[in-house]
Each structure stands twice: as structure tokens, then as C-alpha cells.
Amino acid sequence: MFCVPTDLTATLCICLALVGLAGCSDPEGTPATQDASPDVAADLPDAGDLPEPECRNPADCPQFFTCRAGACVETTCGSDAECGRGNVCRGDRCEEVGDAACEADDACGYLWRCGDGGHCIFGQCDVHADCDDGQWCNENLCVASRDHTGTVNLARTQLPPLTTHRAGAFESLYGWGGALLDYDGDGDLDVFLGTSAPENDNSAACLYRNDSEPGAPAFTETAFCGQLGEPRFGTAVDVDNDGVHELITAGRHHLEFVRFADGLERVDLAALVPEDDPRRDCDAGSAAAADLDLDGHLDLLIGCARNRADPTRDDGYQNLALRWDPVAEAYALFRPGELGGDDTDAVLANQGYTLGLGILDVDRDGLPDILVANDTFTARDESANFLPPGTALFRCAPDAECVYTSVAFDEGDRAYGSFMGFGAVEVDGLGEHIYISDFGPNRLIGFDGRSPTDRAPDLGAELATAGGFFLFGWAVLVDDFDHNGLDDLLVTNGNPERAEAEEFAVQQDTLLLQTSDGRFTPLGTEAGLSAPSSDDSLDGLRAYSSRGGVRVDLDHDGWLEVLHTGLTGYAKLHSERPTPDNSAVRCTLRVRTHVAPAMGHSVGVRGEGDSAFHHRDIQGQIRWGASPWYLTRHARGTVRFPSGALAEYDCGDGHGPVEVVEPDWLGVTFTDETVTVRLDAGWLNDPAVTVAVETEAGTQVLSAALEGEVFTAPAPGAQRVMVGIDGVWVPRWWRP
């Protein structure tokens, strides 16, 4: 049974018979018959009569085999391209060549060539000698040499009323923060700043409107200041995906959904939690807007800490998950089991002191994973605490019995620490890593699949001590600060305790600059970062202790600003000073998703000439929400959306914001008997498609490695469907 598309270059139509084989049609609209496909058996058995398959998708089979009718069968080929890179087609069968010895390119497989080392290599190079002078080999591509560190041009600046907003009195070990959002839809990022015990002569929580012109930043206090309660921080959301943002404000016993479209509207989300529920005591320290149930709408995950007013309530550590109901246009608590079962509820409850939450597809299977930074009040000592360590929650495949699998960032005592912030950083030659700030040695975690390795000690990125004192690492901001083409790290440091004067200087915010060997060099005041001072902290016995922050181009002049807050004192701003030739400018991208939503995370950007997609800031950094937009150093390049879709961007000679909208590339439609998957994606080349079909009996993955243009299989009783393309899932469930 075939469903033949009318436009073979743009659309792949995959019809899955749910009860029989009716419902698909040929290009003329008449029902297709069995004779249209001589390769399909005349009498397909009912799904219940099928034996247990040895495979359910091509990934279950060895190389050069595919899954057909539940069995692995050898594939045939007509060209090298059909065998995949590094392989050749000989006698209609695929053979692996790989890195075999060679004398010329034609001895190598598809997309490989003969390198100067005398063996086949993928891409442009295998060793530096394969490249021209002035270039070196990075991830099989020849790129310009970047052995030197460029110029860092940060400087402390004042921008009232942002930098006069203050929380002057000590009220919490973890400080206060804010959020970036476009509340009025004018294309500028406005700034929300929270408070900390406003009755103690601190600034009230306030929303500041961005009135900047390029090169002339300016902010105005709005009428909403003083009307937002007593939240410590916030995060932006866009529940209807219209580009105009709403705000989540959070703090101790405070969690609200705030709209500004028709005047101020505040919805108390904490009231959704029953009074006898221990989560009612949530002392919110972090928040992430993410599609937790994969229904195409942004939900909320709130990182909680113990209610300090009642320290006996240890069960108050549980985190909160709220779902967006598009019909009611409101948030609601996820009900027990609603995210997929008891294991999910237990994972999201997470009896920890959660200071940071990150969203990133760590294992590259297409499904968003959750990074949880738990503070266990210790520097790597399991015996010294009673709380679970920080963890990576890997989203399970749609047909798996689990929903999340929890993996610690290390083993034994080394799994524990006072984790506070996350950043996604490309380490030169080693790929994407997760940088985790900590009390004492920070971590630089690389994942081989789901197996973690800490490379911070080897690459000079620990920032463990200074002047004989342990450092408290807090926010992690990732950017190419010295313009040499490599990701750098800005880590804020600060001791929450009062200290002697000699301890002040060592609690210095640090810029870790990366060089082309993947190592990091620390810089402090010499990079333009201000020294910690009691003048900034408004406490003569406590130096300014930095906490969270964001990187942003507030006035769209192409130069970076870093805005951050501390334990006490003023908000601080560092600005990037222009270079004489204006060559190091940046562009702001307003990324609008269509298939799978995101808010400041899960969006990858690959600049022109880059070999990798960068994610960088993947969470709100301890009392800050993630920026909803992306800042890039490249005027042109490619955006990869959470769904896997690609779109080109071009900032021209400007600095943005440039809107990049996800194309309408994937559609799923249902009839009583069929589900049809439509693809319109020019970036895909002969994709292999799998479809996970959930029924009352469970979830079955149907292989759709296309033979020609069509794949058909029985799939009775579908309740919802997820699509996989080339082994990567699109993170979205479609329902009839």
C-alpha cells in the first residue's frame, strides 16, 4: 500500500495504516491498491499476529543492514552515497573503507579523501600538515590558526537606573537577580531586577523599559516598579509564541506569572500547591521554561530549596513542575504520573537544594535533557551531607520504559559539591562540554554518550582556590570574549561570609580564555573586571560577592554588556569597549520556534566558517533567567532549532535584532485509520524516518527507512506519535 507524494523534491509522505491499509491515495486522489507496490506482501498479518521482531528501526541492525518487516536484511546500493561516508558501493553491496591506506582520493570512501599521511581521512584534514600555511586542523576542517589570545575590552560602566538598583542588606546566602524580556514587543530587551527584603532599605522589584539607541543605552523605570511583590529573580516566557514576553517572578514563598499586555496581571502560581504539600515551602533559587511533556507548549521547572523559616521541613527541598494549559491559558501543577510515571515524578521531585537548572540535548538524540545543580553544602564529600548530588537527567527514547535516566556528574565523593551554575562550552578539538561552578574546584564535564569525564584539571579550568582560600563559583557565562574564535568562560566568584580584608581581593570574578590547545588561562582585573569592594556591597565587613548574571547587547551597537548581581549591594555592568577597526562586533538573533518551543536554550548557532553549533548559556545563572535571544559574533551563519530544523541568518552590516523564524517544515495529520508525516526540509538528504506510535498496549517504533518515496506499516490504535529523522527524535508528541 503506497501513499505517493505529489512533489517528490519537497515532501515525503509516510502513511501508517492504523487499522487496515485504507486511507492512502495516489496523486490523482483515488485509493491506492496493492498492485501499486510489488514489494509489499499481499496479505499483511494483523499487528497482534506478528512475532516479536528482532529489530524495530535501522539502528537495531548491523552496518549495511536495515530493518524490514521486523528482520535485519542486507541493503543494496547503486552509488557510494547510499553507503554513507567512508564506504563504497561494489557489486551492489556496501563495503567499509574507513582510514585505509591510500595513494589517491578515489581509493577512499564517500566524502573521504587521501590525506598527506597516506591514509583515507574524512573532511579536509586529519593532521595539521593536511592544511595550508596559517591554518590548522580542527574536527577535520582546516581553520585559521588561533594560537594567540586576542584583545579583551571589558570595562566597568554605570547605567542608572540599572546600576543604582540595589539589595543592600544581607538577607540570603544566595543573593538576588533578575531577567531579560521584551515585555512591550518593541524589539528591545527590557530588564527586570528583583529585590531582597525591600523593607531593609533595598530597591523594590522593578521592570525597566529599554529606551536605548545604538551606542546610547538608556533605561526608564516603568509604572510596574513596586507593584510586583517581593521576588528575588525572574525568567522570561512566551506562552503564545507571539514574540511578546511574559514574566515568571520567583523567590521565597513567591512564584507568579505576570502579564503586561493589558496592564499588570499577576497570577499566584504558589497557590496551585496544596497547603499540606511540602512543595508549598519552595524557596525558589532557579527556573527554566521548557516543554517538559513535549506537547508543543512551554512548561515551567522551578528549582527549590528548604524553607529557612522552618528548617525541620527537609521535604521542602522538592522541585516544582508546572504545565501550560493552552485551552485554559493558564499554568497548572503536573498531576502524579502525568509526565510519564512514578520514576519521572521522583526525578523531578529531586530532594535537593537546587540552585541551577539547565536545558540541553547532551547526548544528541534530539530530546531535551535537564541539568540539575544541587548544593550539598560540601566540597566533594558524600559523608558530609544528606542531599543527592547534582545530576544530568537524560530523557529516554519514546518507546523506553523509563522517562528520565539520572546520571551523576562524577563518582563517589566526587559526585558531590556545591553546584551553582552551568554553561555549554565548545572545547577546542574535544567538542561540547558542560562547565559547572562549585565551591572549590569547578568541573568541565564531557559526555561520551551518557558517561561523564571531568577535564577541568587537565585544561586549567578548575578555579579551585586563590590566596589559600576556596573559591565559590556562581554564574557561568560563555562567549568568545577575546575574539579568537574559541569559547571562553566568565565565572563569577564570591564568598557569602564576612571576611578579613585579605580575603576580599581573592574573590575575584574570573575570565577563562581558551587557546587552540583547549586550555584555559585565567584573567581578572587585567581583563577589565572590577575588583570586589565593600563600596559595591554596602557592607564594610563583606566584599562584593558576585552571584548571577547575563551577557547581552542592550543597545544593539554590536558590543557586549555583562549585567550581574551579588549577595548584597548594587547591580554591576561591564561593557565591551569598541576596537579601533570595529572588527569584533556581535549580532542579536530573535529566534522564533515553530515545532518544538524553547526560551533561551536548546538553540544552536553556527557562524560562517565555524564547524560546530554553539549553545553557550543554557540556564538562568543563580537568580537570573536565561536570555530569550541569542548573541553571536558572526554576522552570517546557521541556526539549529530544537526540532533539528535549520535556517540561515544574515545580519548584514547591522547588529540586530534579526528575527530568525523556524520554517513550517514538519507536519503530522491523522485520519480515523492513518497518520501522515509531511517533511519539507531542504537540508535533509534522503532521510531515514522512524515513527513511535503509542497505543493502549504500549509504544511501537516503526522503521521508515524510505524505499523510494513510501513506507507503509500497520499501526493500530495510535494515541500519539513522535517522529525520528536520521536517528534523532523530534521532541514533540502529536495527537489525533
XYZ file of C-alpha atoms in Angstrom:
736
model
C 0.000 0.000 0.000
C 1.522 3.307 -1.088
C 0.897 6.971 -0.433
C 2.693 8.765 -3.255
C 3.559 12.459 -2.761
C 2.761 14.929 -5.499
C 6.035 16.833 -5.005
C 8.913 14.392 -4.524
C 11.504 17.156 -4.101
C 9.772 18.856 -1.213
C 7.536 16.386 0.549
C 7.924 12.914 1.951
C 4.543 11.402 2.775
C 4.625 8.481 5.162
C 1.267 6.780 5.649
C 0.904 4.401 8.523
C -2.180 2.198 8.413
C -3.747 2.171 11.845
C -6.403 -0.477 11.336
C -6.049 -1.699 7.772
C -4.467 -0.372 4.628
C -7.192 2.036 3.551
C -6.887 5.771 3.592
C -3.769 6.458 1.473
C -4.231 7.672 -2.070
C -2.246 8.122 -5.232
C -1.517 11.546 -6.839
C -4.911 11.528 -8.556
C -6.726 11.122 -5.250
C -8.028 7.597 -5.958
C -7.466 4.826 -3.431
C -4.121 3.103 -3.966
C -4.210 -0.650 -4.473
C -1.970 -3.498 -3.540
C -0.722 -3.720 -7.131
C 0.885 -0.299 -6.772
C 3.647 -1.925 -4.724
C 5.021 -5.274 -5.897
C 7.419 -5.243 -2.900
C 4.640 -5.279 -0.300
C 3.199 -8.640 0.698
C -0.351 -9.274 -0.488
C -1.555 -10.422 2.906
C -0.111 -8.424 5.785
C -0.873 -10.049 9.145
C -2.660 -8.224 11.886
C -0.308 -6.487 14.332
C -1.334 -8.919 17.067
C -0.243 -11.914 14.954
C 3.267 -10.600 14.314
C 6.128 -12.398 16.126
C 8.429 -10.393 18.390
C 10.684 -8.525 15.918
C 14.459 -8.744 16.037
C 14.529 -5.068 15.101
C 12.247 -2.046 15.250
C 14.388 0.539 13.453
C 17.608 0.584 11.389
C 19.685 1.386 14.492
C 18.933 -2.128 15.802
C 20.752 -3.706 12.838
C 24.467 -4.026 11.928
C 26.127 -1.675 9.462
C 24.881 -2.091 5.869
C 21.719 -3.789 7.098
C 18.297 -2.251 7.547
C 15.162 -3.240 9.433
C 12.405 -4.604 7.197
C 9.281 -6.382 8.485
C 10.942 -6.823 11.865
C 14.075 -8.502 10.465
C 17.575 -7.190 9.659
C 18.243 -7.582 5.936
C 21.311 -6.577 3.944
C 20.891 -3.411 1.910
C 21.777 -2.995 -1.748
C 23.294 0.102 -3.304
C 23.752 1.854 -6.603
C 26.243 4.533 -5.563
C 28.815 5.274 -2.840
C 26.500 7.944 -1.400
C 23.929 5.298 -0.468
C 26.529 3.567 1.720
C 27.376 6.598 3.817
C 30.647 8.415 4.317
C 33.818 6.351 4.407
C 32.199 3.489 2.454
C 31.996 2.378 -1.208
C 29.452 0.508 -3.302
C 30.932 -2.544 -5.036
C 28.787 -5.098 -6.854
C 25.607 -3.511 -5.416
C 26.855 -4.142 -1.851
C 28.327 -1.576 0.591
C 31.884 -2.037 1.856
C 33.667 -0.106 4.580
C 36.905 1.683 3.639
C 37.439 3.948 6.649
C 41.010 5.086 7.260
C 42.610 2.502 4.935
C 45.974 3.156 3.277
C 45.711 5.148 0.049
C 47.643 6.942 -2.665
C 44.774 8.888 -4.256
C 41.294 10.121 -3.328
C 39.496 7.519 -5.468
C 40.778 4.769 -3.156
C 38.705 6.209 -0.320
C 35.023 6.001 0.526
C 32.215 8.507 0.082
C 33.157 12.061 1.220
C 36.622 10.891 2.336
C 39.914 11.732 0.666
C 43.537 10.622 0.775
C 45.418 12.662 3.363
C 49.091 13.596 3.418
C 49.625 10.863 5.988
C 48.926 8.195 3.327
C 45.555 7.031 4.603
C 41.927 7.984 3.999
C 40.515 10.839 6.070
C 37.100 12.424 6.435
C 36.748 16.118 5.662
C 39.623 18.412 4.785
C 42.263 17.162 7.162
C 43.389 14.614 9.691
C 46.614 16.291 10.840
C 47.767 19.910 10.700
C 50.039 19.090 7.725
C 46.921 18.478 5.592
C 46.154 22.227 5.776
C 47.736 25.278 4.162
C 50.153 27.593 5.941
C 48.394 29.700 8.558
C 45.775 27.010 9.120
C 45.435 24.035 11.413
C 43.163 21.002 11.628
C 40.125 21.194 13.906
C 37.426 18.489 13.764
C 38.560 17.506 10.239
C 38.289 21.073 8.938
C 41.141 23.461 8.096
C 40.615 26.684 10.028
C 42.659 29.816 10.578
C 45.332 29.458 13.244
C 44.185 30.750 16.625
C 47.183 30.112 18.828
C 47.215 33.645 20.185
C 44.752 35.310 22.504
C 43.082 38.414 21.132
C 42.193 41.597 22.955
C 39.747 41.701 25.864
C 37.987 45.065 26.084
C 35.687 44.882 29.122
C 35.305 47.875 31.424
C 33.075 48.682 34.418
C 30.379 51.181 33.431
C 27.463 52.928 35.122
C 23.971 52.907 33.652
C 21.342 54.296 36.034
C 18.737 53.223 36.966
C 20.028 49.659 36.415
C 23.289 50.153 38.296
C 21.627 52.078 41.131
C 19.202 49.238 41.802
C 20.422 47.579 44.967
C 19.838 44.971 47.639
C 21.943 46.469 50.372
C 21.113 44.332 53.390
C 22.147 40.705 53.873
C 19.037 38.531 53.669
C 20.008 35.329 51.859
C 23.185 33.378 51.208
C 22.242 33.220 47.545
C 21.502 36.858 46.756
C 19.140 38.356 44.202
C 18.926 38.660 40.427
C 16.658 39.453 37.516
C 15.567 38.597 33.992
C 15.742 39.831 30.397
C 12.489 40.057 28.433
C 10.748 42.056 25.719
C 7.544 42.867 27.585
C 6.285 45.510 25.117
C 7.224 43.787 21.837
C 9.317 46.699 20.513
C 12.368 44.564 19.723
C 14.491 45.695 22.682
C 15.303 43.569 25.703
C 13.931 45.151 28.851
C 15.357 44.364 32.301
C 13.567 43.082 35.385
C 15.517 43.332 38.656
C 14.380 41.607 41.831
C 14.731 42.502 45.469
C 15.929 41.111 48.757
C 13.952 42.172 51.809
C 12.851 45.593 50.472
C 11.891 46.715 53.965
C 15.652 46.864 54.701
C 16.230 49.933 52.514
C 16.631 47.859 49.350
C 15.260 48.679 45.919
C 11.793 47.320 45.166
C 11.429 44.749 42.407
C 11.230 46.724 39.182
C 10.751 46.389 35.428
C 12.942 48.844 33.484
C 11.984 49.725 29.897
C 14.743 49.729 27.296
C 14.776 53.116 25.514
C 18.257 52.674 24.026
C 19.572 53.783 20.674
C 22.675 52.135 19.142
C 25.639 53.370 21.155
C 23.394 55.197 23.640
C 21.957 52.780 26.247
C 19.041 54.210 28.251
C 16.515 52.665 30.630
C 13.390 54.081 32.265
C 11.590 52.917 35.391
C 8.106 51.682 34.478
C 4.870 52.086 36.401
C 5.137 48.402 37.380
C 8.002 49.083 39.788
C 6.916 48.496 43.361
C 3.842 46.531 42.191
C 5.461 43.124 41.664
C 5.661 41.831 45.232
C 8.989 40.694 46.688
C 10.539 38.288 44.141
C 14.290 37.787 44.082
C 14.575 36.978 40.379
C 12.643 36.081 37.244
C 12.673 34.352 33.879
C 11.011 35.224 30.573
C 8.343 33.053 28.952
C 6.338 33.375 25.738
C 3.295 31.176 26.259
C 1.556 32.055 22.985
C 4.768 32.337 20.901
C 3.958 35.835 19.644
C 7.343 37.374 20.440
C 5.930 39.458 23.320
C 7.174 38.032 26.586
C 5.536 37.319 29.891
C 7.489 37.060 33.150
C 7.806 34.437 35.872
C 8.861 36.015 39.174
C 10.175 33.810 41.977
C 11.656 33.870 45.450
C 10.940 32.700 48.977
C 7.257 31.669 49.127
C 6.788 33.624 45.891
C 6.003 32.265 42.432
C 3.922 34.332 39.996
C 3.019 34.523 36.315
C 2.996 38.163 35.197
C 1.446 39.645 32.033
C 1.874 43.240 30.876
C -0.194 43.346 27.650
C -3.320 44.968 29.134
C -1.855 46.484 32.241
C -0.391 44.476 35.091
C -1.805 40.981 35.682
C -0.289 38.803 38.425
C -1.264 35.149 38.852
C -0.184 33.420 42.063
C 1.310 30.077 40.968
C 2.339 29.131 44.509
C -1.383 28.953 45.356
C -1.650 25.969 42.991
C 0.254 23.888 45.536
C -1.989 22.473 48.312
C -1.238 23.819 51.765
C -0.279 20.363 53.081
C 2.070 19.716 50.125
C 5.756 20.096 51.161
C 6.479 21.911 47.880
C 4.431 24.804 49.252
C 7.589 25.732 51.168
C 9.641 26.176 47.975
C 12.396 28.750 48.344
C 12.930 29.251 44.602
C 16.549 29.546 43.506
C 16.321 28.838 39.776
C 13.785 28.412 36.994
C 13.672 27.069 33.447
C 10.943 27.403 30.822
C 10.907 24.146 28.841
C 8.444 21.771 27.191
C 8.520 19.055 29.849
C 5.691 16.919 28.440
C 6.659 17.543 24.778
C 3.216 18.806 23.779
C 4.486 21.901 21.953
C 3.980 24.371 24.844
C 6.392 25.890 27.361
C 6.102 24.465 30.856
C 7.986 25.522 33.997
C 10.556 23.776 36.151
C 11.337 25.536 39.440
C 14.430 24.671 41.483
C 13.584 24.794 45.186
C 15.492 24.959 48.437
C 14.481 24.360 52.023
C 12.155 26.768 53.769
C 14.578 28.552 56.060
C 11.712 29.718 58.266
C 11.085 26.070 59.161
C 14.378 24.141 58.770
C 12.812 20.964 60.151
C 10.850 20.570 56.896
C 13.514 18.650 54.957
C 10.852 17.538 52.470
C 10.598 21.164 51.360
C 13.533 20.581 49.024
C 11.265 19.154 46.327
C 11.306 20.938 42.973
C 8.152 22.095 41.183
C 6.918 21.287 37.664
C 4.003 23.216 36.127
C 2.423 22.670 32.724
C 0.928 25.276 30.407
C -2.694 24.529 29.510
C -3.359 26.254 26.145
C -7.123 25.797 26.463
C -7.406 27.399 29.897
C -4.481 29.738 29.056
C -3.057 29.093 32.495
C -0.427 27.092 34.365
C -1.345 24.037 36.435
C 0.635 21.576 38.526
C 1.574 18.367 36.775
C -0.529 15.631 38.297
C 1.139 12.466 39.656
C 2.136 10.265 36.721
C 1.264 12.930 34.147
C 4.851 13.273 32.976
C 5.039 9.573 32.312
C 5.144 7.556 35.511
C 6.386 7.311 39.050
C 10.043 7.471 38.047
C 9.506 10.876 36.405
C 7.756 12.264 39.443
C 10.541 11.034 41.706
C 13.232 12.531 39.466
C 11.550 15.924 39.218
C 10.804 15.984 42.942
C 14.603 15.812 43.486
C 15.116 16.092 47.217
C 17.987 18.539 46.776
C 18.918 22.165 47.285
C 18.647 23.153 43.619
C 20.453 26.384 42.710
C 20.679 25.897 38.948
C 18.699 24.271 36.144
C 19.975 23.805 32.601
C 18.264 22.524 29.445
C 20.466 20.896 26.786
C 20.342 17.869 24.490
C 23.505 16.407 25.980
C 23.519 13.033 24.206
C 22.378 14.459 20.833
C 19.333 12.193 20.476
C 17.061 15.197 19.850
C 15.330 15.028 23.262
C 15.970 17.813 25.803
C 17.837 16.729 28.918
C 17.717 18.516 32.286
C 20.822 19.522 34.235
C 20.301 19.928 37.973
C 22.814 21.856 40.102
C 22.343 20.763 43.709
C 24.170 22.431 46.563
C 25.130 19.716 49.056
C 26.977 22.202 51.309
C 30.275 20.454 50.779
C 33.355 20.342 48.591
C 33.232 16.772 47.280
C 32.405 14.805 50.397
C 29.492 12.369 50.346
C 29.684 11.728 54.074
C 29.243 15.398 54.951
C 25.705 15.800 53.644
C 22.351 14.119 53.293
C 21.243 15.541 49.939
C 21.555 13.972 46.471
C 24.316 15.260 44.203
C 23.813 17.236 41.042
C 22.721 15.188 38.075
C 22.033 15.048 34.358
C 18.501 13.803 33.696
C 18.606 12.164 30.271
C 15.252 11.979 28.507
C 14.530 8.391 27.485
C 13.500 7.364 23.970
C 9.723 7.370 23.371
C 9.490 3.573 23.372
C 11.595 3.083 26.517
C 10.053 2.035 29.824
C 11.711 4.982 31.596
C 11.083 8.708 31.107
C 14.366 10.051 32.529
C 17.639 8.346 33.433
C 19.664 10.058 36.159
C 23.463 10.233 35.743
C 25.703 11.947 38.313
C 28.487 14.234 37.079
C 31.139 12.041 38.733
C 31.529 9.028 41.019
C 31.672 8.606 44.802
C 32.693 11.680 46.778
C 33.497 13.493 43.531
C 29.822 13.442 42.572
C 29.069 15.822 45.438
C 29.699 19.534 45.738
C 28.020 22.902 45.975
C 26.950 23.155 42.332
C 25.560 26.529 41.317
C 25.797 27.339 37.592
C 26.018 25.746 34.128
C 27.380 26.754 30.743
C 27.765 24.855 27.449
C 31.258 25.438 26.067
C 32.936 24.095 22.932
C 36.386 22.848 23.956
C 38.797 23.051 21.059
C 39.165 19.653 19.423
C 37.103 17.915 22.150
C 33.560 19.085 21.383
C 30.843 20.456 23.645
C 31.323 20.285 27.426
C 29.279 21.385 30.441
C 31.047 23.786 32.782
C 29.742 23.590 36.364
C 30.627 26.150 39.011
C 31.250 24.801 42.510
C 32.692 25.538 45.935
C 36.320 24.651 45.383
C 37.275 23.002 42.069
C 34.832 23.714 39.242
C 34.010 20.979 36.707
C 34.353 20.752 32.923
C 32.295 17.687 32.039
C 32.451 15.978 28.679
C 29.871 13.283 27.964
C 30.674 10.283 25.812
C 27.046 9.388 25.242
C 25.920 9.362 28.867
C 29.298 8.729 30.517
C 30.844 11.847 32.140
C 34.533 12.844 32.233
C 35.834 15.892 34.137
C 38.561 17.614 32.095
C 38.860 20.770 34.228
C 42.080 19.636 35.999
C 43.855 18.843 32.727
C 42.764 22.025 30.939
C 43.342 24.598 33.692
C 39.658 25.349 34.287
C 39.159 24.355 37.947
C 39.486 27.780 39.661
C 39.662 25.910 42.964
C 41.496 28.298 45.291
C 43.057 31.750 45.442
C 45.313 33.088 48.175
C 44.862 29.871 50.117
C 41.059 30.203 50.216
C 38.470 28.048 48.463
C 36.574 29.950 45.758
C 32.788 29.978 45.492
C 31.916 29.791 41.796
C 28.450 31.057 40.840
C 27.377 32.182 37.361
C 28.869 30.726 34.164
C 28.681 32.922 31.044
C 30.054 31.641 27.740
C 31.205 33.818 24.836
C 34.218 34.456 22.634
C 35.389 37.336 24.816
C 38.798 37.777 23.131
C 37.545 37.282 19.543
C 39.916 34.448 18.639
C 37.137 32.097 17.510
C 37.037 29.956 20.670
C 34.537 29.821 23.530
C 35.695 31.467 26.750
C 34.173 31.372 30.252
C 33.294 34.202 32.595
C 32.847 32.781 36.102
C 31.584 34.981 38.931
C 33.090 34.261 42.352
C 32.187 35.368 45.859
C 32.358 34.298 49.472
C 28.992 34.600 51.252
C 30.664 35.016 54.652
C 32.099 38.152 56.172
C 35.869 38.095 55.815
C 39.100 39.811 56.647
C 40.399 42.347 54.171
C 42.975 39.973 52.665
C 40.168 37.663 51.562
C 38.395 40.398 49.626
C 40.763 40.531 46.688
C 40.837 36.800 46.017
C 37.059 36.584 45.498
C 37.619 37.991 42.017
C 35.352 37.325 39.044
C 37.470 35.456 36.509
C 37.638 35.287 32.733
C 38.939 31.940 31.487
C 40.292 32.483 27.967
C 40.608 29.422 25.734
C 43.527 28.876 23.376
C 43.786 26.453 20.466
C 45.045 23.567 22.580
C 41.785 23.600 24.545
C 43.450 25.013 27.655
C 42.185 27.973 29.682
C 44.083 30.983 31.004
C 42.563 32.965 33.908
C 42.345 36.774 33.890
C 40.792 39.102 36.465
C 41.172 42.857 36.782
C 43.616 42.854 33.850
C 40.644 41.825 31.676
C 38.672 44.856 32.875
C 36.641 43.073 35.560
C 36.221 45.223 38.657
C 37.760 44.090 41.931
C 35.441 43.083 44.792
C 34.776 46.041 47.047
C 32.827 46.838 50.197
C 31.685 50.029 48.432
C 29.724 47.899 45.977
C 28.463 45.512 48.658
C 27.308 48.331 51.006
C 28.756 46.252 53.839
C 32.052 47.294 55.407
C 32.831 43.749 56.569
C 31.775 41.895 53.438
C 33.295 42.376 49.986
C 31.049 42.406 46.942
C 30.170 38.755 46.369
C 29.051 38.224 42.771
C 26.172 35.856 42.068
C 24.215 35.591 38.814
C 24.365 37.412 35.525
C 23.658 37.558 31.799
C 25.510 38.619 28.666
C 23.574 40.845 26.283
C 23.819 43.702 23.783
C 21.427 46.115 25.479
C 21.616 48.924 22.901
C 22.209 46.898 19.693
C 25.512 48.598 18.894
C 27.277 45.256 18.398
C 29.240 45.402 21.654
C 28.738 43.138 24.631
C 27.393 44.027 28.070
C 27.607 41.771 31.123
C 24.985 42.595 33.767
C 25.157 40.793 37.093
C 24.050 40.986 40.696
C 25.503 39.875 44.007
C 24.784 38.782 47.511
C 24.262 42.372 48.594
C 24.822 45.764 47.036
C 24.322 47.142 43.548
C 23.769 45.588 40.159
C 27.035 45.769 38.203
C 27.562 46.358 34.500
C 30.669 45.664 32.420
C 30.700 46.823 28.798
C 32.873 45.856 25.883
C 34.825 48.813 24.514
C 34.944 49.122 20.708
C 38.162 48.188 18.944
C 39.756 50.782 16.618
C 38.740 48.887 13.486
C 35.269 47.903 14.808
C 36.039 44.343 13.728
C 34.826 42.460 16.789
C 31.130 43.287 16.735
C 28.208 40.990 17.558
C 24.662 40.425 16.341
C 21.491 39.652 18.311
C 19.171 36.942 16.949
C 15.471 36.789 17.885
C 14.884 33.081 17.386
C 11.213 32.081 16.969
C 10.419 28.373 17.200
C 7.534 26.586 15.468
C 7.656 22.811 16.030
C 9.382 22.490 19.432
C 9.380 25.535 21.741
C 12.408 26.965 23.537
C 13.200 30.010 25.630
C 16.873 30.916 25.690
C 18.123 27.329 25.492
C 18.344 24.385 23.064
C 19.061 26.761 20.158
C 22.388 26.178 18.410
C 24.161 28.776 16.266
C 26.963 28.011 13.825
C 28.677 31.082 12.458
C 30.045 31.320 8.949
C 33.343 29.406 8.941
C 32.521 27.586 12.202
C 32.498 23.803 12.362
C 30.193 23.389 15.392
C 26.869 24.661 16.694
C 27.253 26.632 19.932
C 24.620 26.658 22.692
C 26.535 28.578 25.378
C 24.185 29.988 28.036
C 21.763 27.171 28.803
C 20.143 28.333 32.047
C 19.398 31.233 34.290
C 22.563 31.660 36.324
C 21.709 31.525 40.050
C 18.860 34.038 40.435
C 18.754 35.008 36.740
C 16.586 33.712 33.911
C 18.273 32.838 30.626
C 18.252 35.484 27.902
C 15.434 34.676 25.454
C 17.601 35.752 22.484
C 20.952 34.615 21.132
C 24.069 36.780 20.839
C 26.630 35.757 18.209
C 29.944 37.119 16.964
C 29.207 36.022 13.386
C 27.256 38.286 11.014
C 26.114 35.286 8.983
C 25.544 31.654 9.753
C 23.010 28.949 10.553
C 20.521 28.498 13.400
C 19.587 24.985 14.502
C 16.203 24.875 16.207
C 15.355 22.388 18.995
C 13.386 20.326 16.453
C 16.503 19.879 14.295
C 15.373 22.366 11.638
C 17.995 24.660 10.098
C 17.648 28.267 8.917
C 20.215 30.718 7.632
C 20.609 34.188 9.151
C 22.320 37.302 7.807
C 22.825 40.395 9.947
C 24.344 42.329 7.035
C 26.177 45.400 8.289
C 23.867 45.733 11.296
C 23.813 44.270 14.766
C 20.188 43.153 15.040
C 17.964 42.145 16.429
C 17.435 39.913 13.390
C 14.404 37.644 13.563
C 15.061 34.024 12.595
C 11.830 32.034 12.279
C 11.700 28.248 12.145
C 10.223 27.095 8.822
C 6.971 25.133 8.647
C 8.909 22.004 7.738
C 7.187 19.145 9.545
C 3.530 18.245 9.847
C 1.638 15.285 11.254
C -2.017 14.707 10.400
C -4.419 11.963 11.381
C -7.493 10.299 9.944
C -9.512 7.541 11.584
C -7.127 4.992 10.135
C -3.853 6.684 9.228
C -1.234 9.144 10.356
C 0.682 11.098 7.723
C 4.079 12.685 8.285
C 4.977 15.571 5.970
C 8.556 16.773 5.547
C 9.583 19.900 3.676
C 13.243 20.219 4.624
C 15.833 21.103 2.005
C 18.690 20.498 4.457
C 17.872 16.758 4.629
C 19.298 14.315 2.108
C 17.350 11.050 1.716
C 16.410 10.937 5.408
C 15.626 7.721 7.252
C 12.391 8.197 9.206
C 11.130 6.348 12.270
C 7.760 6.834 13.911
C 6.987 5.978 17.539
C 3.292 5.122 17.826
C 1.835 4.957 21.319
C -1.250 2.796 21.876
C -3.008 1.436 24.945
C -0.770 -1.622 24.677
C 2.465 0.397 24.664
C 4.718 2.158 22.195
C 5.957 0.627 18.957
C 8.718 2.157 16.837
C 8.079 1.650 13.134
C 11.063 1.800 10.833
C 10.626 4.133 7.898
C 13.940 3.941 6.105
C 12.446 5.043 2.817
C 12.464 2.639 -0.124
C 11.826 5.015 -2.940
C 9.401 7.534 -1.534
C 6.992 5.486 0.583
C 6.878 3.417 3.747
C 3.737 1.681 4.962
C 3.190 -0.467 8.059
C 0.326 -1.497 10.328
C -0.068 0.727 13.425
C -3.425 0.133 15.114
C -4.900 2.386 17.809
C -2.453 5.286 17.770
C -2.966 7.756 20.646
C 0.052 9.939 19.927
C 3.053 9.899 17.602
C 6.681 11.051 17.732
C 8.866 11.322 14.635
C 12.556 10.427 14.348
C 14.758 11.551 11.468
C 18.173 10.017 10.774
C 18.320 8.548 14.272
C 17.371 11.796 16.060
C 13.955 12.359 17.624
C 11.922 15.499 17.054
C 10.989 16.437 20.671
C 7.239 16.653 20.216
C 4.251 14.322 20.608
C 1.434 14.743 18.074
C -2.081 13.598 18.955
C -5.081 12.824 16.714
